[in-house]
Coordinates of C-alpha atoms in Angstrom, one line a residue:
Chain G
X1 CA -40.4 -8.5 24.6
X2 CA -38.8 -11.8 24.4
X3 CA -40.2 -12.4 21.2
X4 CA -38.9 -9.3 20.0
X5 CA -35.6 -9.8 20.9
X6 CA -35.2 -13.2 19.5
X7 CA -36.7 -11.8 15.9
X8 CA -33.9 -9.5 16.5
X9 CA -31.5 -11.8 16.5
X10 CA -32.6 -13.4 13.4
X11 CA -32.8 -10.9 11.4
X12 CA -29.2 -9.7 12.8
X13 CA -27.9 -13.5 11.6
X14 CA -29.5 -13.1 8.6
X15 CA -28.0 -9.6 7.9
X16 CA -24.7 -10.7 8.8
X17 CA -24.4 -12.3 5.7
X18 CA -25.1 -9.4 4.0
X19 CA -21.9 -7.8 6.1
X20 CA -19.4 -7.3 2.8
X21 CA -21.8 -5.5 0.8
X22 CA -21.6 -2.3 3.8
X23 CA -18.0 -3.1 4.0
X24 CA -18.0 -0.7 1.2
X25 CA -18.8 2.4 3.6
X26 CA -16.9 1.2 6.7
X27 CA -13.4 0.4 5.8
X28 CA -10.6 2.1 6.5
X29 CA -9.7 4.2 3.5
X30 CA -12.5 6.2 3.6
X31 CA -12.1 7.1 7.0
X32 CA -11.4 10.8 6.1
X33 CA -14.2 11.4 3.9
X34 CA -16.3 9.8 6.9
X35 CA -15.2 12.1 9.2
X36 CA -15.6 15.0 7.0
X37 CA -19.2 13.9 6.4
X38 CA -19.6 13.4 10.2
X39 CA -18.7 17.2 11.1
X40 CA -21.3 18.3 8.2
X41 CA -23.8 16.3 9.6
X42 CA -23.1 17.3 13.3
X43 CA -23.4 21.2 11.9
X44 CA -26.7 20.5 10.3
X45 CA -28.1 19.0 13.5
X46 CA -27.0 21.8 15.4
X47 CA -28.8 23.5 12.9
X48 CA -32.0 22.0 13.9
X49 CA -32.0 22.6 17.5
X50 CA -29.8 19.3 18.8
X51 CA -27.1 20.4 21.5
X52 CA -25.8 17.2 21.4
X53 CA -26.0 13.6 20.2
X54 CA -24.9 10.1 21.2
X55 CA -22.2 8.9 18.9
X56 CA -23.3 6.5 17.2
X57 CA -26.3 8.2 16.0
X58 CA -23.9 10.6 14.7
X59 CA -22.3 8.2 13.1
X60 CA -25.2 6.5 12.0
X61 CA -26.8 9.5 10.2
X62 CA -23.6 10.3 8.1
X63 CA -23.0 6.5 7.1
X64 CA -26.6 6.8 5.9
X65 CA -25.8 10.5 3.9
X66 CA -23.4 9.4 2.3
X67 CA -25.0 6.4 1.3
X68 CA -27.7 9.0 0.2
X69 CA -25.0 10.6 -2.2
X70 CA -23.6 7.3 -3.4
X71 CA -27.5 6.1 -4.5
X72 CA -28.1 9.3 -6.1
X73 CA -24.5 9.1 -7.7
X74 CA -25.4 5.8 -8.8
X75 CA -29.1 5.8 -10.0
X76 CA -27.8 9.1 -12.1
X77 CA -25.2 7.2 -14.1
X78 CA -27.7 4.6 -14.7
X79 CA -29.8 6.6 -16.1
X80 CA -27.2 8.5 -18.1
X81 CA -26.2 5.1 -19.4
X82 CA -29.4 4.2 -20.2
X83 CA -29.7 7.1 -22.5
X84 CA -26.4 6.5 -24.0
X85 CA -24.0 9.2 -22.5
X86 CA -21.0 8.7 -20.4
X87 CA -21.3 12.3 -18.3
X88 CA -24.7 12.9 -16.3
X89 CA -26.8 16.2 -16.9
X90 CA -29.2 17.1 -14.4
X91 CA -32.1 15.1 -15.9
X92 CA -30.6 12.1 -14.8
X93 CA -29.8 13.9 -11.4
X94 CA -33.6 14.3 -11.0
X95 CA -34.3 11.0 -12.1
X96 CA -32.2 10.2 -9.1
X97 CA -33.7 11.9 -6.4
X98 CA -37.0 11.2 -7.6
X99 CA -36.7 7.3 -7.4
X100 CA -35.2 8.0 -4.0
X101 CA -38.0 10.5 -3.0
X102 CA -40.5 7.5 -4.5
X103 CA -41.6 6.1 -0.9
X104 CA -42.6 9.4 0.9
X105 CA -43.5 10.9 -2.0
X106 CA -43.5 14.1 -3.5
X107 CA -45.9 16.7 -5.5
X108 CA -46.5 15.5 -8.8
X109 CA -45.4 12.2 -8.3
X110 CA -48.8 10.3 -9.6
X111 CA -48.8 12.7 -12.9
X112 CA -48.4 10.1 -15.7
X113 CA -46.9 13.0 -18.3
X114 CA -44.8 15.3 -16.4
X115 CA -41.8 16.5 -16.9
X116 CA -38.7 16.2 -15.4
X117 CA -38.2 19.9 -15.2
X118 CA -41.4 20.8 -13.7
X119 CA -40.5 17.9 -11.0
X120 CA -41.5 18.2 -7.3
X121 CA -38.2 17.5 -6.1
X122 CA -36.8 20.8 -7.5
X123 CA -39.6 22.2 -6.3
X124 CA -39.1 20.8 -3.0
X125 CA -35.6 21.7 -2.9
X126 CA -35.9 25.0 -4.0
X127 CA -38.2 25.7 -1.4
X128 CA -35.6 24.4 1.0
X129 CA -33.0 26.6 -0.4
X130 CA -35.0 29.9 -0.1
X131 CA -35.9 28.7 3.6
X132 CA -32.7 27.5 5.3
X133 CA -30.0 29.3 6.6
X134 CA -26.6 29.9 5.4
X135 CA -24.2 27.5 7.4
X136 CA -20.4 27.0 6.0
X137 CA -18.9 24.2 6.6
X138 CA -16.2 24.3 9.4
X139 CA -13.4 23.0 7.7
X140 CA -11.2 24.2 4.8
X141 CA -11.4 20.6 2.8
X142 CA -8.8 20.3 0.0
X143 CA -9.3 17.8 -3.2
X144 CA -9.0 14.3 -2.1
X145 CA -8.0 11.8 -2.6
X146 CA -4.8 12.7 -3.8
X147 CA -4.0 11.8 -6.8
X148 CA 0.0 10.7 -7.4
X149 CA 1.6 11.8 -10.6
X150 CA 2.4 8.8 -12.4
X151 CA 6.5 8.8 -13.2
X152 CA 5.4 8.8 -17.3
X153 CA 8.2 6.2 -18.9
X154 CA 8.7 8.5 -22.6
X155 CA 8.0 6.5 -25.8
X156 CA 10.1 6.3 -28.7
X157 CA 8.3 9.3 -30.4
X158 CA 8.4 11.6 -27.1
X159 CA 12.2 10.3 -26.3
X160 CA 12.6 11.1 -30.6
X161 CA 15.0 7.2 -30.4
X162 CA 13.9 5.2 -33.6
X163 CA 12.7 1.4 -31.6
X164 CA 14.9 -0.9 -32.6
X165 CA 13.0 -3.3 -35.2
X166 CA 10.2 -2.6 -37.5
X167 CA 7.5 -4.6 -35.3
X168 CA 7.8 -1.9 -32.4
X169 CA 5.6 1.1 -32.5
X170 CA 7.0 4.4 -31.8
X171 CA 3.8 4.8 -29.1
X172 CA 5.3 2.0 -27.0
X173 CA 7.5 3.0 -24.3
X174 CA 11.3 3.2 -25.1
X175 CA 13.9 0.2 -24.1
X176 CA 15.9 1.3 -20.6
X177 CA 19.2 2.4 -21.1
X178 CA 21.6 -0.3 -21.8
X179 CA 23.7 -0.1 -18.8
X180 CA 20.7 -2.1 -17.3
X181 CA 21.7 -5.0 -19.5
X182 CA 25.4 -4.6 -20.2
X183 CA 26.4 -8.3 -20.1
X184 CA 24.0 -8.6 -23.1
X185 CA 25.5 -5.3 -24.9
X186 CA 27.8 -7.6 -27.5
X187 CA 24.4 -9.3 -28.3
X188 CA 22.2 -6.3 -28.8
X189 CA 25.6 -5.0 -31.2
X190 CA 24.7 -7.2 -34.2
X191 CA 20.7 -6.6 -33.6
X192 CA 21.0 -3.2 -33.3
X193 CA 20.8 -0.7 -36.2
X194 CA 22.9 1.3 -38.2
X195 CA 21.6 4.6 -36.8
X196 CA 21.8 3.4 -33.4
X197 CA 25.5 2.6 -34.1
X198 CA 27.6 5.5 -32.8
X199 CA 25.2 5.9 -29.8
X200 CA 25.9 2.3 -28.9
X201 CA 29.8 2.7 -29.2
X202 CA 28.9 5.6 -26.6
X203 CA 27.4 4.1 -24.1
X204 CA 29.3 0.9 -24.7
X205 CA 32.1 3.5 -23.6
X206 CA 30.5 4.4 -20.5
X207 CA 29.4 1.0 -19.8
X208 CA 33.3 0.0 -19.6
X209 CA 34.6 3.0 -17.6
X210 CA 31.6 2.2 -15.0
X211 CA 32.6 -1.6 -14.8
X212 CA 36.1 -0.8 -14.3
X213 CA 35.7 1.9 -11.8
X214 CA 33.2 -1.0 -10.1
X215 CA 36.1 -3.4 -10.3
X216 CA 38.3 -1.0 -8.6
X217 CA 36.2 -0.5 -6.1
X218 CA 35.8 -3.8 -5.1
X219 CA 39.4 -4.6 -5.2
X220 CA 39.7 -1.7 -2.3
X221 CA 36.6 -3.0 -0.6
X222 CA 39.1 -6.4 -0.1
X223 CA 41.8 -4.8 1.0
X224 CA 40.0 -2.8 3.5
X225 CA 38.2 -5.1 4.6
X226 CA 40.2 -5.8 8.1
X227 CA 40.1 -2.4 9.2
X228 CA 36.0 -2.6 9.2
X229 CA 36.8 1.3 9.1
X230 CA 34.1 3.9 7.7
X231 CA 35.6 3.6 4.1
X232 CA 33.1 1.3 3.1
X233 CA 30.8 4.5 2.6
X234 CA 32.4 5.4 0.1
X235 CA 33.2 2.3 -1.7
X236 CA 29.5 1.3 -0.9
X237 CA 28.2 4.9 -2.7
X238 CA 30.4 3.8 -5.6
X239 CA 29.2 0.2 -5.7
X240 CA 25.3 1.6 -6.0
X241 CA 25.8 3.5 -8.9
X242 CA 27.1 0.6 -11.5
X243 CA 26.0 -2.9 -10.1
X244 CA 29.3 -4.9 -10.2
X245 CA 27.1 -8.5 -10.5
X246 CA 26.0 -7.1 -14.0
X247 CA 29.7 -6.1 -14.9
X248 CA 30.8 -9.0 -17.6
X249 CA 33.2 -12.0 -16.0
X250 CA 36.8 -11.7 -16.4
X251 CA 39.1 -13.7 -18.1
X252 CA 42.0 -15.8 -17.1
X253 CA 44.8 -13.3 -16.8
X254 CA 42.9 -10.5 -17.0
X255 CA 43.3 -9.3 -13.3
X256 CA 46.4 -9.9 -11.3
X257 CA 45.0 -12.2 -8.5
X258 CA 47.3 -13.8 -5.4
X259 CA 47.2 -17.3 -5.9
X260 CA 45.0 -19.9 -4.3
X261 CA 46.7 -22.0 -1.9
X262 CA 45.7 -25.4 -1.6
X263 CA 47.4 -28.1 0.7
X264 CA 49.8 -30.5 -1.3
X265 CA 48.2 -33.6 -0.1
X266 CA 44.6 -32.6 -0.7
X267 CA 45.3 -31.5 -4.4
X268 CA 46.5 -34.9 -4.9
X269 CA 44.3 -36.5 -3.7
X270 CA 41.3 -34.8 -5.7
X271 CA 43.7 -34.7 -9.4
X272 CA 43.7 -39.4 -8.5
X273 CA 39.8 -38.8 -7.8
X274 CA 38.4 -36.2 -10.5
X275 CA 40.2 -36.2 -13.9
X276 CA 39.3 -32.4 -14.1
X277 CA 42.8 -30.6 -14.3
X278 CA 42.8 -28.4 -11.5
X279 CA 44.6 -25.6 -12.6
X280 CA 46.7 -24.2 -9.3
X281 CA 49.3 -21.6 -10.5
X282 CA 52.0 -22.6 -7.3
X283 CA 52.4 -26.1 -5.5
X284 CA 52.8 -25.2 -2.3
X285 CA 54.2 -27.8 0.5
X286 CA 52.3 -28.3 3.0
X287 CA 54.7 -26.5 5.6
X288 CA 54.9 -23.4 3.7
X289 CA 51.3 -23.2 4.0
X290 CA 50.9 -23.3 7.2
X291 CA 54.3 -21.3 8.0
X292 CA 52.7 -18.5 9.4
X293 CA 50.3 -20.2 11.8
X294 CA 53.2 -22.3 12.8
X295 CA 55.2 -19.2 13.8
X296 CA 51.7 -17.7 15.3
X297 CA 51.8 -20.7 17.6
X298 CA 55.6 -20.3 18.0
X299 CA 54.9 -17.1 19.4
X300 CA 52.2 -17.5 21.6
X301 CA 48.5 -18.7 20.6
X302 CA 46.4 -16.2 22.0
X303 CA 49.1 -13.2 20.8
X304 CA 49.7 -12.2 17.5
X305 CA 52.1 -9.3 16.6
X306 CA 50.6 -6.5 13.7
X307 CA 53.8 -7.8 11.3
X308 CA 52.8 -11.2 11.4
X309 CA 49.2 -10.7 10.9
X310 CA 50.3 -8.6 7.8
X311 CA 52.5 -11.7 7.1
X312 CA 49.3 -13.8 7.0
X313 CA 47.2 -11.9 5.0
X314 CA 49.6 -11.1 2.1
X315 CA 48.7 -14.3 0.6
X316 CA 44.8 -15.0 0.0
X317 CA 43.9 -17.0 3.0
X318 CA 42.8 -20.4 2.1
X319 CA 39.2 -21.6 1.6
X320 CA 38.6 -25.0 2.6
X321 CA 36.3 -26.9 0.4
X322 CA 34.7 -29.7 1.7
X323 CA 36.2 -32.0 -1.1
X324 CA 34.5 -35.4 -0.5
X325 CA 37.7 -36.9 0.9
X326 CA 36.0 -38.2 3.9
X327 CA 37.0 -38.2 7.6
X328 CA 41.0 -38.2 7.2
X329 CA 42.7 -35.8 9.1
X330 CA 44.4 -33.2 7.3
X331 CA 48.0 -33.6 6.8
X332 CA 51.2 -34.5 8.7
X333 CA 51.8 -32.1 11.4
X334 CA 54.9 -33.5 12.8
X335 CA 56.9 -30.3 12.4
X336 CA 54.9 -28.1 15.2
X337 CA 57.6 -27.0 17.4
X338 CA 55.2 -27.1 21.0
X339 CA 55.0 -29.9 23.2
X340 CA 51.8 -29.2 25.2
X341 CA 49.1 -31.3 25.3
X342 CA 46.8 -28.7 25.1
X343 CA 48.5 -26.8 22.4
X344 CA 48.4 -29.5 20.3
X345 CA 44.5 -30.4 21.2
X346 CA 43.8 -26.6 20.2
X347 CA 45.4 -27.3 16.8
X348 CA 43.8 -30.6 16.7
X349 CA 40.3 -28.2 17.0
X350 CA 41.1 -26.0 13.9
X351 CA 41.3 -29.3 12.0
X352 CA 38.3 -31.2 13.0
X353 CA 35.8 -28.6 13.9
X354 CA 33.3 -29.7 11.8
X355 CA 34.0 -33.4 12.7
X356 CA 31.8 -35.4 15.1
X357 CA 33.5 -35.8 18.8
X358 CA 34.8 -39.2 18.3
X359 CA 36.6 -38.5 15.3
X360 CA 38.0 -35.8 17.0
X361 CA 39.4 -37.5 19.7
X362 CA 40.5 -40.0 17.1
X363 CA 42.3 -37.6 15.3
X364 CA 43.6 -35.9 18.7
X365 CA 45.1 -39.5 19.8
X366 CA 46.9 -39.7 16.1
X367 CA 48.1 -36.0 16.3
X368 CA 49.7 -37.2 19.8
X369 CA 50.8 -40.2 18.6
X370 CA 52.6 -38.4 15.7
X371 CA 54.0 -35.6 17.4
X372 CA 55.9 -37.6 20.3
X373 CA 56.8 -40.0 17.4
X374 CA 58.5 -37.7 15.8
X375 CA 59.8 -35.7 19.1
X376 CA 61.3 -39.1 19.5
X377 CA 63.4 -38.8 16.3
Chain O
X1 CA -53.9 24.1 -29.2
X2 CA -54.5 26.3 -26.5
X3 CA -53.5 23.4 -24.2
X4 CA -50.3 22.9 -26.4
X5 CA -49.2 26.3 -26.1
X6 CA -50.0 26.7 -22.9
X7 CA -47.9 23.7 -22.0
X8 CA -45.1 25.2 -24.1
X9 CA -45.4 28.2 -22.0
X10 CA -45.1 25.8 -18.7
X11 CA -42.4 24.4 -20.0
X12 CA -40.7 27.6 -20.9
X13 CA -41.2 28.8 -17.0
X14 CA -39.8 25.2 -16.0
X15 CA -37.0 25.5 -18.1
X16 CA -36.2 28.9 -16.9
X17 CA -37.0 27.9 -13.5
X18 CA -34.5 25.5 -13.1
X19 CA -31.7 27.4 -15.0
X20 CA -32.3 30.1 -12.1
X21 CA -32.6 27.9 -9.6
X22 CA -29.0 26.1 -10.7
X23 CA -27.7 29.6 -10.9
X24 CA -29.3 30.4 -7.6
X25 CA -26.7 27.5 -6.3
X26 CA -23.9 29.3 -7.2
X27 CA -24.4 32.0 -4.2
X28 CA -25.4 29.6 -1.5
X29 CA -22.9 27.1 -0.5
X30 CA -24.6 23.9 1.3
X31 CA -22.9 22.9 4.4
X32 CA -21.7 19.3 2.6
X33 CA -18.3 20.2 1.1
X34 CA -17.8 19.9 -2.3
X35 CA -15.4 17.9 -2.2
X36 CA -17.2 15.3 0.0
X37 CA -19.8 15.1 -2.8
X38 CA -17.6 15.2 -5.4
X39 CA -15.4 12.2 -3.5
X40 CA -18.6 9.6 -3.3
X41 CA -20.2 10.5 -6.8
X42 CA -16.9 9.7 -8.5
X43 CA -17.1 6.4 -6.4
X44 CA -20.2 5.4 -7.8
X45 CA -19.3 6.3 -10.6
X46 CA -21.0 9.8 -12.3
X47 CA -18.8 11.6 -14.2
X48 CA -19.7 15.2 -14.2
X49 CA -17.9 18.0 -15.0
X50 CA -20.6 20.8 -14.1
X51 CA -20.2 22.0 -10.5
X52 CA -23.6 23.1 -10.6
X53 CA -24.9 19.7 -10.4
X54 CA -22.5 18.4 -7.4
X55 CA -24.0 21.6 -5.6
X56 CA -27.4 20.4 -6.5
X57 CA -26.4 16.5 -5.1
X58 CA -25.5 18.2 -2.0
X59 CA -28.3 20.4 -1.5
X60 CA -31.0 17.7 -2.1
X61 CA -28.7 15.0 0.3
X62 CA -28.7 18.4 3.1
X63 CA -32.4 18.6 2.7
X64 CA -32.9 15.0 3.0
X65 CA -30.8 14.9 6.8
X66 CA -32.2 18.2 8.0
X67 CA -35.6 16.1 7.7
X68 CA -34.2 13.3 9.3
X69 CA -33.0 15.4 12.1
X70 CA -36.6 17.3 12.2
X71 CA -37.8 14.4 12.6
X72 CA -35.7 13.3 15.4
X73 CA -36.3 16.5 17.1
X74 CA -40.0 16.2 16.8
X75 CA -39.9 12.4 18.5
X76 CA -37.3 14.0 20.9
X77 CA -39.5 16.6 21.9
X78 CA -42.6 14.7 22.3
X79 CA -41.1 12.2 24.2
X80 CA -39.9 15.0 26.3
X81 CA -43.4 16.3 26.9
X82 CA -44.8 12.9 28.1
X83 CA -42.2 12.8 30.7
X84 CA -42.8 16.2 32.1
X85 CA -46.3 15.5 32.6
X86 CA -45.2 12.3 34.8
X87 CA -42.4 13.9 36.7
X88 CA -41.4 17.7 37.3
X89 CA -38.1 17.0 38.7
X90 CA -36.8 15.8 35.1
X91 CA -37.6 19.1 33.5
X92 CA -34.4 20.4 34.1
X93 CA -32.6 17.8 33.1
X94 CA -34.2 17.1 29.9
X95 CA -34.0 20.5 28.8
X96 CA -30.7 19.5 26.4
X97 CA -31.9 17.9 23.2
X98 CA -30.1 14.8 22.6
X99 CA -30.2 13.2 19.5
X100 CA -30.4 9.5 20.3
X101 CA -30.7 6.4 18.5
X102 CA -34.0 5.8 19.3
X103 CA -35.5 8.8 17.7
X104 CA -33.0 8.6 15.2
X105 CA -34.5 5.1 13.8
X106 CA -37.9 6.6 14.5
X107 CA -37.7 9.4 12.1
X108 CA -35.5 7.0 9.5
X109 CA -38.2 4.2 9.5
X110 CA -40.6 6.6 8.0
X111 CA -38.0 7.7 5.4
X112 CA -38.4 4.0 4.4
X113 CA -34.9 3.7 5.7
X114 CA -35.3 0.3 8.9
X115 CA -32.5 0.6 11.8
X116 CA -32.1 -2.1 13.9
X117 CA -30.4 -1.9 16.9
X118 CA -30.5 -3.9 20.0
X119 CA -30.4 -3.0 23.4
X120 CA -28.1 -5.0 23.9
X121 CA -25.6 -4.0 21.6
X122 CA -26.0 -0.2 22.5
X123 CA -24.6 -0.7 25.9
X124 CA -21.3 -1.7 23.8
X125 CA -21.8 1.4 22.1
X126 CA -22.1 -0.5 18.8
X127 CA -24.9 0.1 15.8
X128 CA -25.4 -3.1 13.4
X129 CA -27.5 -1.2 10.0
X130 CA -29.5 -2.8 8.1
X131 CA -31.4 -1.0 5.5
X132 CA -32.0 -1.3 1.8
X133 CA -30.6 1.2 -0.5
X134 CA -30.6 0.4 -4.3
X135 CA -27.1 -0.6 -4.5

């Protein structure tokens, strides 16, 4: 017994190797067809005169039926490709079942000129037909698998468009519509031809009314964008149907934008460092920039009335780039009308966030030193 | 030339033969769907647009596990048998015929077909297969 389990073993390791080639049979996609085959095969046991059956018998009989149909499938088509033909006829069907029915044998087998009509295997299973009973199968089975329509992209003869350029067969399929591209659009114009002319003044048309109604929205999308309210639906629905990234860049002067509000000292500083002309449309002091947050503080810190807030976000609010000034704190805040320490460390903490703590506290001590400097005055 | 025409004459019957036989299929519908067949031939690969023949694929592979299971049966019976002789008080018991793996790779070893499967691993309820078609 011990031997017998060790060759066991063996030939279990050695098999292993051979694990992919079954993988065919076991994997998960053809589950279904599995379990169909597994009710067929229960039915034709009960059939027999089983009343029941361990499992994975069951389950080793219909792997092996199926396998059955597969070989026969297979040895058919070789056959039928041997011979030259694509489909299979039932010769090659026979063929099929007799190299299968080869190592048990069957009547006629050893006859060196039979013929494939007069084969035992028909015989055999003619005999088998006549003899069993009738037994449906339990299940109404559809077609499978399911095959899914293919979405068919037209060609230029089926979508009757001429291609654009000689080299392009009318079998290919057709361009996409040129909303898809429109930045390119003025491009494709002096490629295109003369009978796609008044079609492209069309769609070039369309293209503009979906890139301004795009532009629109966006421009709403900004101005809504503090009450975080449910308009965005709509907007957003808008938005899908003409992709504003693809909508062609605007001009200077095109669009009436709030100017961009850059502190006096820092724009300065960067027109000594970069010769690039920096192209601000007001210079704004330093004070008027920071007007409202001064009267925010004024006010109260934590509180903020609704007409103030409105106050602040009438202008554009301004967006700090990280210039390459280096660690220099940002203006001269001697105006600030509070006296509290802690007031004055809070607005120290809008300045130097992104500072490390000892710059911070440098710049604290300086904001101090200015403030009660200029308190002094 | 009696022998041809008398093998002309066999063939004739063959041909007609299977022509009925085919036809015969028509009327009796084997328990393996259609569509089963149908499903693993296109997976190997034989195109064929005749329905006839997937009926005859699925009558010949019906044949094939009805012997298998005869088989089975036979084994399960006998072995049956050899236990009543030893003890009465199974009889009662072992009146439900239970297809096991044991007479399962019984009767598919002598369809040329070898299933190994240790003891071992049929606790776990598992079934390792090895066996040889002509993949």
């Amino acid at each position: 017994m011990n031997n017998g389990c060790l060759e066991n073993r063996k030939k279990e390791h050695d098999n292993s190797q051979k694990r992919p080639k079954s993988y065919k049979f076991g994997s998960k996609s053809d589950d279904f067809a599995l379990a169909i085959a597994k009710v067929a095969v229960a039915q034709l046991c009960e059939s027999v005169g089983f009343q029941g059956f361990h499992l994975s018998a069951l389950e080793t009989l219909s792997d092996i039926s199926v396998r059955y149909i597969y070989s026969i499938g297979k040895t058919a088509n070789l056959s039928a490709n041997l011979a030259g033909r694509v489909e299979g006829n039932v010769f090659d069907i026979i063929h099929g079942l007799e190299d299968l029915g080869s190592n048990l044998g069957f009547s006629g087998a050893s006859d060196v000129d039979r013929c494939v009509v007069s084969s035992g295997v028909v015989k055999d299973i003619t005999h088998f037909v006549g003899v069993s009973d009738f037994i449906p199968f339990a299940y109404d089975v559809s077609g499978f698998p399911v095959v899914k329509e293919s979405t068919k992209t037209g060609s230029f003869w089926e979508k009757e468009e001429v291609p654009p350029g000689e080299h392009i067969p009318s079998w290919l399929p057709a361009f996409p519509d040129p909303e898809t591209y429109a930045t390119r659009l003025s491009v494709e114009n002096e490629t295109m031809g003369v009978s796609n002319g008044k079609k492209t003044e069309s769609e070039l048309e369309r293209v503009e009314r979906t890139m301004d109604r795009s532009l629109l929205n966006l421009q709403l999308r900004f101005a809504h964008n503090e009450n975080k309210g449910g308009s965005s639906h709509g907007s957003g629905y808008v938005a899908t149907e003409s992709n504003p990234y693809l909508a062609a860049p605007l001009h200077v002067g095109e669009k009436e934008v709030s100017p961009v509000v850059l502190p006096t000292k820092l724009s300065n500083e960067v027109a000594l460092r970069n010769p690039v002309h920096v192209d601000v449309g007001n210079h704004v002091s330093v004070l008027e920039t920071f007007a409202p947050a001064i009267e925010a503080m004024k006010s109260g810190l934590c509180d903020s009335d609704n007409g103030k807030k409105k106050l602040l976000y009438d202008q554009r609010p301004t967006v700090r780039f990280k210039i390459g000034i280096g660690k220099k704190s940002l203006g001269t805040i001697s105006d600030f009308g509070s006296q509290n320490e802690e007031d004055l460390l809070k607005i120290a903490s809008w300045f130097g966030n992104d500072n490390e703590k000892d710059d911070k506290k440098r710049r604290v001590e300086k904001i101090l030193k200015e403030s009660v400097e200029s308190s002094k005055e | 030339m009696n022998h041809n025409r008398q093998s002309n004459d066999g063939k004739h019957d063959d041909d007609s033969a299977l022509s009925d036989f085919l036809a015969s299929l028509m009327d009796y519908t084997p328990t393996i769907p259609d569509e089963l067949v149908e499903h693993y031939l296109a997976k190997s690969g034989f195109q064929c647009p005749d329905v006839r023949l997937i009926r005859l694929v699925a009558v010949a592979t019906q044949k094939f596990v009805a012997e298998v299971a005869n088989d089975a049966l036979q084994h399960c019976k006998a072995r049956q048998a050899a236990v009543v002789k030893d003890k009465r008080e199974k009889q009662q018991k072992d009146k439900r015929l239970i297809l096991t793996m044991d007479d399962l790779s019984k009767s598919l070893r002598e369809v040329g077909i070898p299933v190994t499967c240790s003891d071992v691993l049929k606790k776990n309820g598992h079934a390792f297969l090895f066996f040889v078609f002509n993949d």
